[in-house]
PDB file of N, CA and C in Angstrom:
ATOM      1  N   MET A   1      80.833  33.210  24.570  1.00 58.00           N
ATOM      2  CA  MET A   1      81.246  31.966  25.353  1.00 58.00           C
ATOM      3  C   MET A   1      80.032  31.286  25.872  1.00 58.00           C
ATOM      4  N   VAL A   2      80.113  29.950  25.795  1.00 65.00           N
ATOM      5  CA  VAL A   2      78.999  29.145  26.306  1.00 65.00           C
ATOM      6  C   VAL A   2      79.064  29.028  27.765  1.00 65.00           C
ATOM      7  N   PHE A   3      77.850  29.217  28.294  1.00 77.00           N
ATOM      8  CA  PHE A   3      77.827  29.197  29.863  1.00 77.00           C
ATOM      9  C   PHE A   3      78.038  27.809  30.329  1.00 77.00           C
ATOM     10  N   PRO A   4      78.623  27.565  31.547  1.00 81.00           N
ATOM     11  CA  PRO A   4      78.884  26.276  32.231  1.00 81.00           C
ATOM     12  C   PRO A   4      77.553  25.480  32.367  1.00 81.00           C
ATOM     13  N   SER A   5      76.493  26.220  32.564  1.00 85.00           N
ATOM     14  CA  SER A   5      75.186  25.473  32.844  1.00 85.00           C
ATOM     15  C   SER A   5      74.715  24.835  31.452  1.00 85.00           C
ATOM     16  N   SER A   6      75.057  25.434  30.470  1.00 86.00           N
ATOM     17  CA  SER A   6      74.756  24.785  29.085  1.00 86.00           C
ATOM     18  C   SER A   6      75.515  23.585  28.795  1.00 86.00           C
ATOM     19  N   TRP A   7      76.736  23.488  29.294  1.00 85.00           N
ATOM     20  CA  TRP A   7      77.697  22.318  29.210  1.00 85.00           C
ATOM     21  C   TRP A   7      77.045  21.213  30.043  1.00 85.00           C
ATOM     22  N   MET A   8      76.622  21.588  31.205  1.00 88.00           N
ATOM     23  CA  MET A   8      76.106  20.642  32.168  1.00 88.00           C
ATOM     24  C   MET A   8      74.768  20.020  31.631  1.00 88.00           C
ATOM     25  N   LYS A   9      73.894  20.797  30.995  1.00 86.00           N
ATOM     26  CA  LYS A   9      72.655  20.219  30.377  1.00 86.00           C
ATOM     27  C   LYS A   9      72.984  19.308  29.284  1.00 86.00           C
ATOM     28  N   ALA A  10      73.973  19.658  28.410  1.00 83.00           N
ATOM     29  CA  ALA A  10      74.328  18.830  27.299  1.00 83.00           C
ATOM     30  C   ALA A  10      74.871  17.547  27.815  1.00 83.00           C
ATOM     31  N   LEU A  11      75.751  17.511  28.760  1.00 86.00           N
ATOM     32  CA  LEU A  11      76.325  16.278  29.308  1.00 86.00           C
ATOM     33  C   LEU A  11      75.304  15.495  30.057  1.00 86.00           C
ATOM     34  N   ARG A  12      74.367  16.094  30.653  1.00 87.00           N
ATOM     35  CA  ARG A  12      73.311  15.287  31.419  1.00 87.00           C
ATOM     36  C   ARG A  12      72.427  14.596  30.363  1.00 87.00           C
ATOM     37  N   ALA A  13      72.166  15.339  29.263  1.00 84.00           N
ATOM     38  CA  ALA A  13      71.340  14.786  28.168  1.00 84.00           C
ATOM     39  C   ALA A  13      71.998  13.587  27.438  1.00 84.00           C
ATOM     40  N   LEU A  14      73.259  13.734  27.467  1.00 84.00           N
ATOM     41  CA  LEU A  14      73.999  12.533  26.765  1.00 84.00           C
ATOM     42  C   LEU A  14      74.178  11.333  27.800  1.00 84.00           C
ATOM     43  N   LYS A  15      74.245  11.647  29.008  1.00 89.00           N
ATOM     44  CA  LYS A  15      74.420  10.570  29.962  1.00 89.00           C
ATOM     45  C   LYS A  15      73.037   9.722  30.029  1.00 89.00           C
ATOM     46  N   ARG A  16      71.998  10.448  30.059  1.00 88.00           N
ATOM     47  CA  ARG A  16      70.633   9.821  30.126  1.00 88.00           C
ATOM     48  C   ARG A  16      69.795  10.252  29.070  1.00 88.00           C
ATOM     49  N   PRO A  17      69.990   9.800  27.793  1.00 87.00           N
ATOM     50  CA  PRO A  17      69.107  10.427  26.640  1.00 87.00           C
ATOM     51  C   PRO A  17      67.726   9.932  26.665  1.00 87.00           C
ATOM     52  N   ASP A  18      66.828  10.865  26.461  1.00 90.00           N
ATOM     53  CA  ASP A  18      65.550  10.498  26.276  1.00 90.00           C
ATOM     54  C   ASP A  18      65.138  10.420  24.791  1.00 90.00           C
ATOM     55  N   LYS A  19      63.872  10.254  24.520  1.00 92.00           N
ATOM     56  CA  LYS A  19      63.442   9.954  23.088  1.00 92.00           C
ATOM     57  C   LYS A  19      63.766  11.126  22.235  1.00 92.00           C
ATOM     58  N   GLN A  20      63.488  12.442  22.770  1.00 90.00           N
ATOM     59  CA  GLN A  20      63.777  13.519  22.050  1.00 90.00           C
ATOM     60  C   GLN A  20      65.223  13.789  21.652  1.00 90.00           C
ATOM     61  N   THR A  21      66.100  13.524  22.631  1.00 89.00           N
ATOM     62  CA  THR A  21      67.590  13.644  22.481  1.00 89.00           C
ATOM     63  C   THR A  21      68.063  12.577  21.534  1.00 89.00           C
ATOM     64  N   LEU A  22      67.568  11.387  21.585  1.00 91.00           N
ATOM     65  CA  LEU A  22      67.973  10.416  20.524  1.00 91.00           C
ATOM     66  C   LEU A  22      67.535  10.735  19.172  1.00 91.00           C
ATOM     67  N   SER A  23      66.420  11.291  19.030  1.00 93.00           N
ATOM     68  CA  SER A  23      65.963  11.674  17.778  1.00 93.00           C
ATOM     69  C   SER A  23      66.740  12.879  17.234  1.00 93.00           C
ATOM     70  N   ARG A  24      67.148  13.788  18.030  1.00 91.00           N
ATOM     71  CA  ARG A  24      68.023  14.925  17.641  1.00 91.00           C
ATOM     72  C   ARG A  24      69.373  14.411  17.196  1.00 91.00           C
ATOM     73  N   LEU A  25      69.948  13.526  17.945  1.00 91.00           N
ATOM     74  CA  LEU A  25      71.326  12.824  17.663  1.00 91.00           C
ATOM     75  C   LEU A  25      71.159  12.085  16.343  1.00 91.00           C
ATOM     76  N   SER A  26      70.134  11.353  16.108  1.00 95.00           N
ATOM     77  CA  SER A  26      70.090  10.621  14.826  1.00 95.00           C
ATOM     78  C   SER A  26      69.986  11.479  13.636  1.00 95.00           C
ATOM     79  N   TRP A  27      69.115  12.619  13.806  1.00 96.00           N
ATOM     80  CA  TRP A  27      69.116  13.506  12.618  1.00 96.00           C
ATOM     81  C   TRP A  27      70.402  14.318  12.444  1.00 96.00           C
ATOM     82  N   GLY A  28      71.166  14.522  13.521  1.00 94.00           N
ATOM     83  CA  GLY A  28      72.397  15.201  13.377  1.00 94.00           C
ATOM     84  C   GLY A  28      73.477  14.294  12.697  1.00 94.00           C
ATOM     85  N   VAL A  29      73.501  13.036  13.024  1.00 96.00           N
ATOM     86  CA  VAL A  29      74.343  12.081  12.349  1.00 96.00           C
ATOM     87  C   VAL A  29      73.939  11.761  11.010  1.00 96.00           C
ATOM     88  N   ALA A  30      72.631  11.817  10.631  1.00 97.00           N
ATOM     89  CA  ALA A  30      72.148  11.635   9.236  1.00 97.00           C
ATOM     90  C   ALA A  30      72.763  12.857   8.439  1.00 97.00           C
ATOM     91  N   ALA A  31      72.546  14.012   8.928  1.00 97.00           N
ATOM     92  CA  ALA A  31      72.942  15.195   8.216  1.00 97.00           C
ATOM     93  C   ALA A  31      74.435  15.227   7.854  1.00 97.00           C
ATOM     94  N   VAL A  32      75.289  14.823   8.869  1.00 97.00           N
ATOM     95  CA  VAL A  32      76.612  14.717   8.693  1.00 97.00           C
ATOM     96  C   VAL A  32      77.055  13.762   7.621  1.00 97.00           C
ATOM     97  N   LEU A  33      76.495  12.535   7.783  1.00 97.00           N
ATOM     98  CA  LEU A  33      76.763  11.498   6.618  1.00 97.00           C
ATOM     99  C   LEU A  33      76.325  11.866   5.437  1.00 97.00           C
ATOM    100  N   VAL A  34      75.167  12.566   5.190  1.00 96.00           N
ATOM    101  CA  VAL A  34      74.748  13.017   3.794  1.00 96.00           C
ATOM    102  C   VAL A  34      75.748  14.128   3.217  1.00 96.00           C
ATOM    103  N   ALA A  35      76.135  15.107   4.137  1.00 94.00           N
ATOM    104  CA  ALA A  35      76.982  16.144   3.738  1.00 94.00           C
ATOM    105  C   ALA A  35      78.368  15.580   3.307  1.00 94.00           C
ATOM    106  N   HIS A  36      78.835  14.488   4.062  1.00 95.00           N
ATOM    107  CA  HIS A  36      80.065  13.816   3.673  1.00 95.00           C
ATOM    108  C   HIS A  36      79.994  13.208   2.294  1.00 95.00           C
ATOM    109  N   TRP A  37      78.869  12.489   2.172  1.00 94.00           N
ATOM    110  CA  TRP A  37      78.631  11.676   0.849  1.00 94.00           C
ATOM    111  C   TRP A  37      78.484  12.568  -0.280  1.00 94.00           C
ATOM    112  N   ILE A  38      77.856  13.632  -0.105  1.00 89.00           N
ATOM    113  CA  ILE A  38      77.612  14.567  -1.307  1.00 89.00           C
ATOM    114  C   ILE A  38      79.110  15.284  -1.653  1.00 89.00           C
ATOM    115  N   TYR A  39      79.860  15.667  -0.491  1.00 87.00           N
ATOM    116  CA  TYR A  39      81.113  16.185  -0.821  1.00 87.00           C
ATOM    117  C   TYR A  39      82.040  15.295  -1.493  1.00 87.00           C
ATOM    118  N   ASP A  40      82.121  13.977  -1.113  1.00 89.00           N
ATOM    119  CA  ASP A  40      82.976  13.172  -1.752  1.00 89.00           C
ATOM    120  C   ASP A  40      82.522  12.938  -3.193  1.00 89.00           C
ATOM    121  N   SER A  41      81.165  12.739  -3.426  1.00 88.00           N
ATOM    122  CA  SER A  41      80.870  12.420  -4.768  1.00 88.00           C
ATOM    123  C   SER A  41      81.051  13.679  -5.738  1.00 88.00           C
ATOM    124  N   GLU A  42      80.949  14.864  -5.255  1.00 82.00           N
ATOM    125  CA  GLU A  42      81.131  16.233  -6.097  1.00 82.00           C
ATOM    126  C   GLU A  42      82.615  16.276  -6.345  1.00 82.00           C
ATOM    127  N   ARG A  43      83.476  15.800  -5.351  1.00 82.00           N
ATOM    128  CA  ARG A  43      85.026  15.846  -5.700  1.00 82.00           C
ATOM    129  C   ARG A  43      85.396  14.801  -6.722  1.00 82.00           C
ATOM    130  N   ALA A  44      84.620  13.751  -6.682  1.00 84.00           N
ATOM    131  CA  ALA A  44      85.065  12.715  -7.777  1.00 84.00           C
ATOM    132  C   ALA A  44      84.539  13.096  -9.094  1.00 84.00           C
ATOM    133  N   ASN A  45      83.247  13.585  -9.197  1.00 81.00           N
ATOM    134  CA  ASN A  45      82.633  13.852 -10.418  1.00 81.00           C
ATOM    135  C   ASN A  45      81.684  15.050 -10.238  1.00 81.00           C
ATOM    136  N   PRO A  46      82.293  16.308 -10.495  1.00 74.00           N
ATOM    137  CA  PRO A  46      81.433  17.488 -10.370  1.00 74.00           C
ATOM    138  C   PRO A  46      80.175  17.365 -11.175  1.00 74.00           C
ATOM    139  N   LYS A  47      78.951  17.562 -10.615  1.00 74.00           N
ATOM    140  CA  LYS A  47      77.763  17.470 -11.191  1.00 74.00           C
ATOM    141  C   LYS A  47      76.957  18.715 -10.998  1.00 74.00           C
ATOM    142  N   PHE A  48      76.778  19.177  -9.771  1.00 73.00           N
ATOM    143  CA  PHE A  48      75.992  20.385  -9.471  1.00 73.00           C
ATOM    144  C   PHE A  48      76.855  21.555  -9.525  1.00 73.00           C
ATOM    145  N   PHE A  49      78.131  21.504  -9.398  1.00 69.00           N
ATOM    146  CA  PHE A  49      78.970  22.603  -9.506  1.00 69.00           C
ATOM    147  C   PHE A  49      79.978  22.463 -10.609  1.00 69.00           C
ATOM    148  N   SER A  50      80.343  23.500 -11.224  1.00 65.00           N
ATOM    149  CA  SER A  50      81.240  23.531 -12.450  1.00 65.00           C
ATOM    150  C   SER A  50      82.623  23.248 -11.902  1.00 65.00           C
ATOM    151  N   GLU A  51      82.907  23.434 -10.637  1.00 68.00           N
ATOM    152  CA  GLU A  51      84.398  23.130 -10.159  1.00 68.00           C
ATOM    153  C   GLU A  51      84.352  22.115  -8.993  1.00 68.00           C
ATOM    154  N   ALA A  52      85.318  21.384  -8.905  1.00 64.00           N
ATOM    155  CA  ALA A  52      85.308  20.386  -7.832  1.00 64.00           C
ATOM    156  C   ALA A  52      85.594  21.137  -6.545  1.00 64.00           C
ATOM    157  N   PRO A  53      84.715  20.841  -5.426  1.00 66.00           N
ATOM    158  CA  PRO A  53      84.761  21.632  -4.215  1.00 66.00           C
ATOM    159  C   PRO A  53      86.026  21.369  -3.440  1.00 66.00           C
ATOM    160  N   THR A  54      86.613  22.376  -2.827  1.00 70.00           N
ATOM    161  CA  THR A  54      87.689  22.229  -1.889  1.00 70.00           C
ATOM    162  C   THR A  54      87.460  22.926  -0.674  1.00 70.00           C
ATOM    163  N   LEU A  55      87.800  22.505   0.455  1.00 72.00           N
ATOM    164  CA  LEU A  55      87.617  23.283   1.728  1.00 72.00           C
ATOM    165  C   LEU A  55      88.624  24.418   1.839  1.00 72.00           C
ATOM    166  N   VAL A  56      89.911  24.147   1.344  1.00 73.00           N
ATOM    167  CA  VAL A  56      90.842  25.345   1.389  1.00 73.00           C
ATOM    168  C   VAL A  56      91.574  25.374   0.039  1.00 73.00           C
ATOM    169  N   GLY A  57      92.017  26.548  -0.305  1.00 70.00           N
ATOM    170  CA  GLY A  57      92.814  26.697  -1.527  1.00 70.00           C
ATOM    171  C   GLY A  57      91.944  27.050  -2.719  1.00 70.00           C
ATOM    172  N   THR A  58      92.535  26.991  -3.843  1.00 68.00           N
ATOM    173  CA  THR A  58      91.858  27.423  -5.135  1.00 68.00           C
ATOM    174  C   THR A  58      90.998  26.247  -5.687  1.00 68.00           C
ATOM    175  N   PRO A  59      89.785  26.481  -6.018  1.00 65.00           N
ATOM    176  CA  PRO A  59      88.939  25.517  -6.613  1.00 65.00           C
ATOM    177  C   PRO A  59      89.594  24.947  -7.893  1.00 65.00           C
ATOM    178  N   GLN A  60      89.345  23.699  -8.184  1.00 62.00           N
ATOM    179  CA  GLN A  60      89.944  23.023  -9.339  1.00 62.00           C
ATOM    180  C   GLN A  60      88.905  23.099 -10.386  1.00 62.00           C
ATOM    181  N   ALA A  61      89.106  23.969 -11.444  1.00 61.00           N
ATOM    182  CA  ALA A  61      88.318  24.149 -12.502  1.00 61.00           C
ATOM    183  C   ALA A  61      88.220  22.942 -13.382  1.00 61.00           C
ATOM    184  N   ARG A  62      87.155  22.652 -13.868  1.00 61.00           N
ATOM    185  CA  ARG A  62      86.878  21.459 -14.709  1.00 61.00           C
ATOM    186  C   ARG A  62      87.097  21.897 -16.204  1.00 61.00           C
ATOM    187  N   GLU A  63      87.921  21.152 -16.955  1.00 67.00           N
ATOM    188  CA  GLU A  63      87.998  21.473 -18.320  1.00 67.00           C
ATOM    189  C   GLU A  63      87.183  20.481 -19.184  1.00 67.00           C
ATOM    190  N   PHE A  64      86.525  20.965 -20.173  1.00 70.00           N
ATOM    191  CA  PHE A  64      85.817  20.196 -21.195  1.00 70.00           C
ATOM    192  C   PHE A  64      86.669  19.583 -22.198  1.00 70.00           C
ATOM    193  N   ASP A  65      86.560  18.386 -22.423  1.00 75.00           N
ATOM    194  CA  ASP A  65      87.408  17.766 -23.529  1.00 75.00           C
ATOM    195  C   ASP A  65      86.576  17.904 -24.791  1.00 75.00           C
ATOM    196  N   LEU A  66      87.340  18.055 -25.919  1.00 81.00           N
ATOM    197  CA  LEU A  66      86.640  18.226 -27.222  1.00 81.00           C
ATOM    198  C   LEU A  66      85.780  16.998 -27.620  1.00 81.00           C
ATOM    199  N   ASP A  67      86.218  15.758 -27.292  1.00 85.00           N
ATOM    200  CA  ASP A  67      85.423  14.649 -27.493  1.00 85.00           C
ATOM    201  C   ASP A  67      84.171  14.667 -26.711  1.00 85.00           C
ATOM    202  N   GLU A  68      84.247  15.152 -25.427  1.00 81.00           N
ATOM    203  CA  GLU A  68      83.078  15.311 -24.578  1.00 81.00           C
ATOM    204  C   GLU A  68      81.976  16.285 -25.233  1.00 81.00           C
ATOM    205  N   LEU A  69      82.488  17.398 -25.685  1.00 81.00           N
ATOM    206  CA  LEU A  69      81.667  18.398 -26.267  1.00 81.00           C
ATOM    207  C   LEU A  69      80.980  17.903 -27.582  1.00 81.00           C
ATOM    208  N   GLU A  70      81.700  17.140 -28.424  1.00 83.00           N
ATOM    209  CA  GLU A  70      81.210  16.565 -29.559  1.00 83.00           C
ATOM    210  C   GLU A  70      80.017  15.485 -29.225  1.00 83.00           C
ATOM    211  N   LYS A  71      80.294  14.728 -28.226  1.00 85.00           N
ATOM    212  CA  LYS A  71      79.214  13.790 -27.728  1.00 85.00           C
ATOM    213  C   LYS A  71      78.027  14.524 -27.209  1.00 85.00           C
ATOM    214  N   TRP A  72      78.231  15.629 -26.559  1.00 83.00           N
ATOM    215  CA  TRP A  72      77.057  16.497 -26.054  1.00 83.00           C
ATOM    216  C   TRP A  72      76.322  17.050 -27.155  1.00 83.00           C
ATOM    217  N   ASN A  73      77.049  17.509 -28.232  1.00 83.00           N
ATOM    218  CA  ASN A  73      76.392  18.091 -29.403  1.00 83.00           C
ATOM    219  C   ASN A  73      75.676  16.954 -30.305  1.00 83.00           C
ATOM    220  N   ALA A  74      76.281  15.791 -30.235  1.00 84.00           N
ATOM    221  CA  ALA A  74      75.554  14.705 -30.978  1.00 84.00           C
ATOM    222  C   ALA A  74      74.293  14.237 -30.367  1.00 84.00           C
ATOM    223  N   ASN A  75      74.263  14.348 -29.025  1.00 86.00           N
ATOM    224  CA  ASN A  75      72.918  14.015 -28.311  1.00 86.00           C
ATOM    225  C   ASN A  75      71.879  15.061 -28.596  1.00 86.00           C
ATOM    226  N   ILE A  76      72.310  16.339 -28.964  1.00 86.00           N
ATOM    227  CA  ILE A  76      71.250  17.333 -29.187  1.00 86.00           C
ATOM    228  C   ILE A  76      70.735  17.242 -30.546  1.00 86.00           C
ATOM    229  N   ALA A  77      71.593  17.098 -31.516  1.00 83.00           N
ATOM    230  CA  ALA A  77      71.228  16.914 -32.942  1.00 83.00           C
ATOM    231  C   ALA A  77      72.195  16.154 -33.729  1.00 83.00           C
ATOM    232  N   PRO A  78      71.793  15.387 -34.735  1.00 82.00           N
ATOM    233  CA  PRO A  78      72.597  14.651 -35.515  1.00 82.00           C
ATOM    234  C   PRO A  78      73.669  15.470 -36.128  1.00 82.00           C
ATOM    235  N   LYS A  79      74.848  14.897 -36.463  1.00 79.00           N
ATOM    236  CA  LYS A  79      76.030  15.512 -37.026  1.00 79.00           C
ATOM    237  C   LYS A  79      75.691  16.303 -38.445  1.00 79.00           C
ATOM    238  N   GLU A  80      74.775  15.659 -39.134  1.00 81.00           N
ATOM    239  CA  GLU A  80      74.371  16.301 -40.381  1.00 81.00           C
ATOM    240  C   GLU A  80      73.683  17.622 -40.287  1.00 81.00           C
ATOM    241  N   GLU A  81      72.916  17.751 -39.208  1.00 80.00           N
ATOM    242  CA  GLU A  81      72.116  18.907 -38.910  1.00 80.00           C
ATOM    243  C   GLU A  81      72.880  20.048 -38.288  1.00 80.00           C
ATOM    244  N   HIS A  82      74.180  19.852 -37.847  1.00 73.00           N
ATOM    245  CA  HIS A  82      74.889  20.826 -37.171  1.00 73.00           C
ATOM    246  C   HIS A  82      75.190  21.973 -38.162  1.00 73.00           C
ATOM    247  N   LEU A  83      75.211  23.305 -37.711  1.00 74.00           N
ATOM    248  CA  LEU A  83      75.504  24.339 -38.480  1.00 74.00           C
ATOM    249  C   LEU A  83      77.058  24.496 -38.424  1.00 74.00           C
ATOM    250  N   THR A  84      77.654  24.816 -39.619  1.00 72.00           N
ATOM    251  CA  THR A  84      79.111  25.126 -39.661  1.00 72.00           C
ATOM    252  C   THR A  84      79.385  26.568 -40.184  1.00 72.00           C
ATOM    253  N   TRP A  85      80.565  26.959 -39.719  1.00 70.00           N
ATOM    254  CA  TRP A  85      80.904  28.403 -40.067  1.00 70.00           C
ATOM    255  C   TRP A  85      82.159  28.290 -40.944  1.00 70.00           C
ATOM    256  N   ARG A  86      81.996  28.884 -42.142  1.00 69.00           N
ATOM    257  CA  ARG A  86      83.146  28.983 -42.982  1.00 69.00           C
ATOM    258  C   ARG A  86      83.413  30.425 -43.311  1.00 69.00           C
ATOM    259  N   ASN A  87      84.818  30.781 -43.178  1.00 70.00           N
ATOM    260  CA  ASN A  87      85.144  32.045 -43.510  1.00 70.00           C
ATOM    261  C   ASN A  87      85.197  32.393 -45.071  1.00 70.00           C
ATOM    262  N   GLU A  88      84.094  33.028 -45.543  1.00 68.00           N
ATOM    263  CA  GLU A  88      84.030  33.354 -46.961  1.00 68.00           C
ATOM    264  C   GLU A  88      84.243  34.806 -47.268  1.00 68.00           C
ATOM    265  N   GLY A  89      84.801  35.416 -46.253  1.00 65.00           N
ATOM    266  CA  GLY A  89      85.126  36.920 -46.302  1.00 65.00           C
ATOM    267  C   GLY A  89      86.283  37.132 -47.423  1.00 65.00           C
ATOM    268  N   GLN A  90      86.397  38.396 -47.775  1.00 55.00           N
ATOM    269  CA  GLN A  90      87.519  38.710 -48.734  1.00 55.00           C
ATOM    270  C   GLN A  90      88.852  38.753 -48.037  1.00 55.00           C
ATOM    271  N   VAL A  91      89.767  38.270 -48.873  1.00 55.00           N
ATOM    272  CA  VAL A  91      91.148  38.177 -48.350  1.00 55.00           C
ATOM    273  C   VAL A  91      91.794  39.475 -48.784  1.00 55.00           C
ATOM    274  N   LEU A  92      92.347  40.233 -47.942  1.00 52.00           N
ATOM    275  CA  LEU A  92      92.988  41.484 -48.316  1.00 52.00           C
ATOM    276  C   LEU A  92      94.491  41.133 -48.846  1.00 52.00           C
ATOM    277  N   LYS A  93      94.746  41.759 -49.948  1.00 52.00           N
ATOM    278  CA  LYS A  93      96.122  41.502 -50.555  1.00 52.00           C
ATOM    279  C   LYS A  93      96.851  42.778 -50.433  1.00 52.00           C
ATOM    280  N   LYS A  94      98.218  42.696 -50.203  1.00 51.00           N
ATOM    281  CA  LYS A  94      99.098  43.835 -50.194  1.00 51.00           C
ATOM    282  C   LYS A  94      99.304  44.303 -51.552  1.00 51.00           C
ATOM    283  N   GLN A  95      99.309  45.683 -51.674  1.00 48.00           N
ATOM    284  CA  GLN A  95      99.594  46.236 -53.088  1.00 48.00           C
ATOM    285  C   GLN A  95     100.900  46.840 -53.022  1.00 48.00           C
TER     286      GLN A  95
END
């Protein structure tokens, strides 16, 4: 539990803020704004996390679309240079 004297100090600092108190307040407000901005941008388009962040509940996993994967592969190497796999194994026949 926070002591009553701590509350009194905080209220006194907010009533008559000095330069140090104003600096701390501005840094605190900046940190809150940056955290809110990052949280909103990650929810809209996950970049740093593979899942869209949520405060409560199950994270929303992001699914990769086949077209998106093909574009990603095309950026790495041209389509002609891609390796392909063909099943050339023996086919078992019932006797």
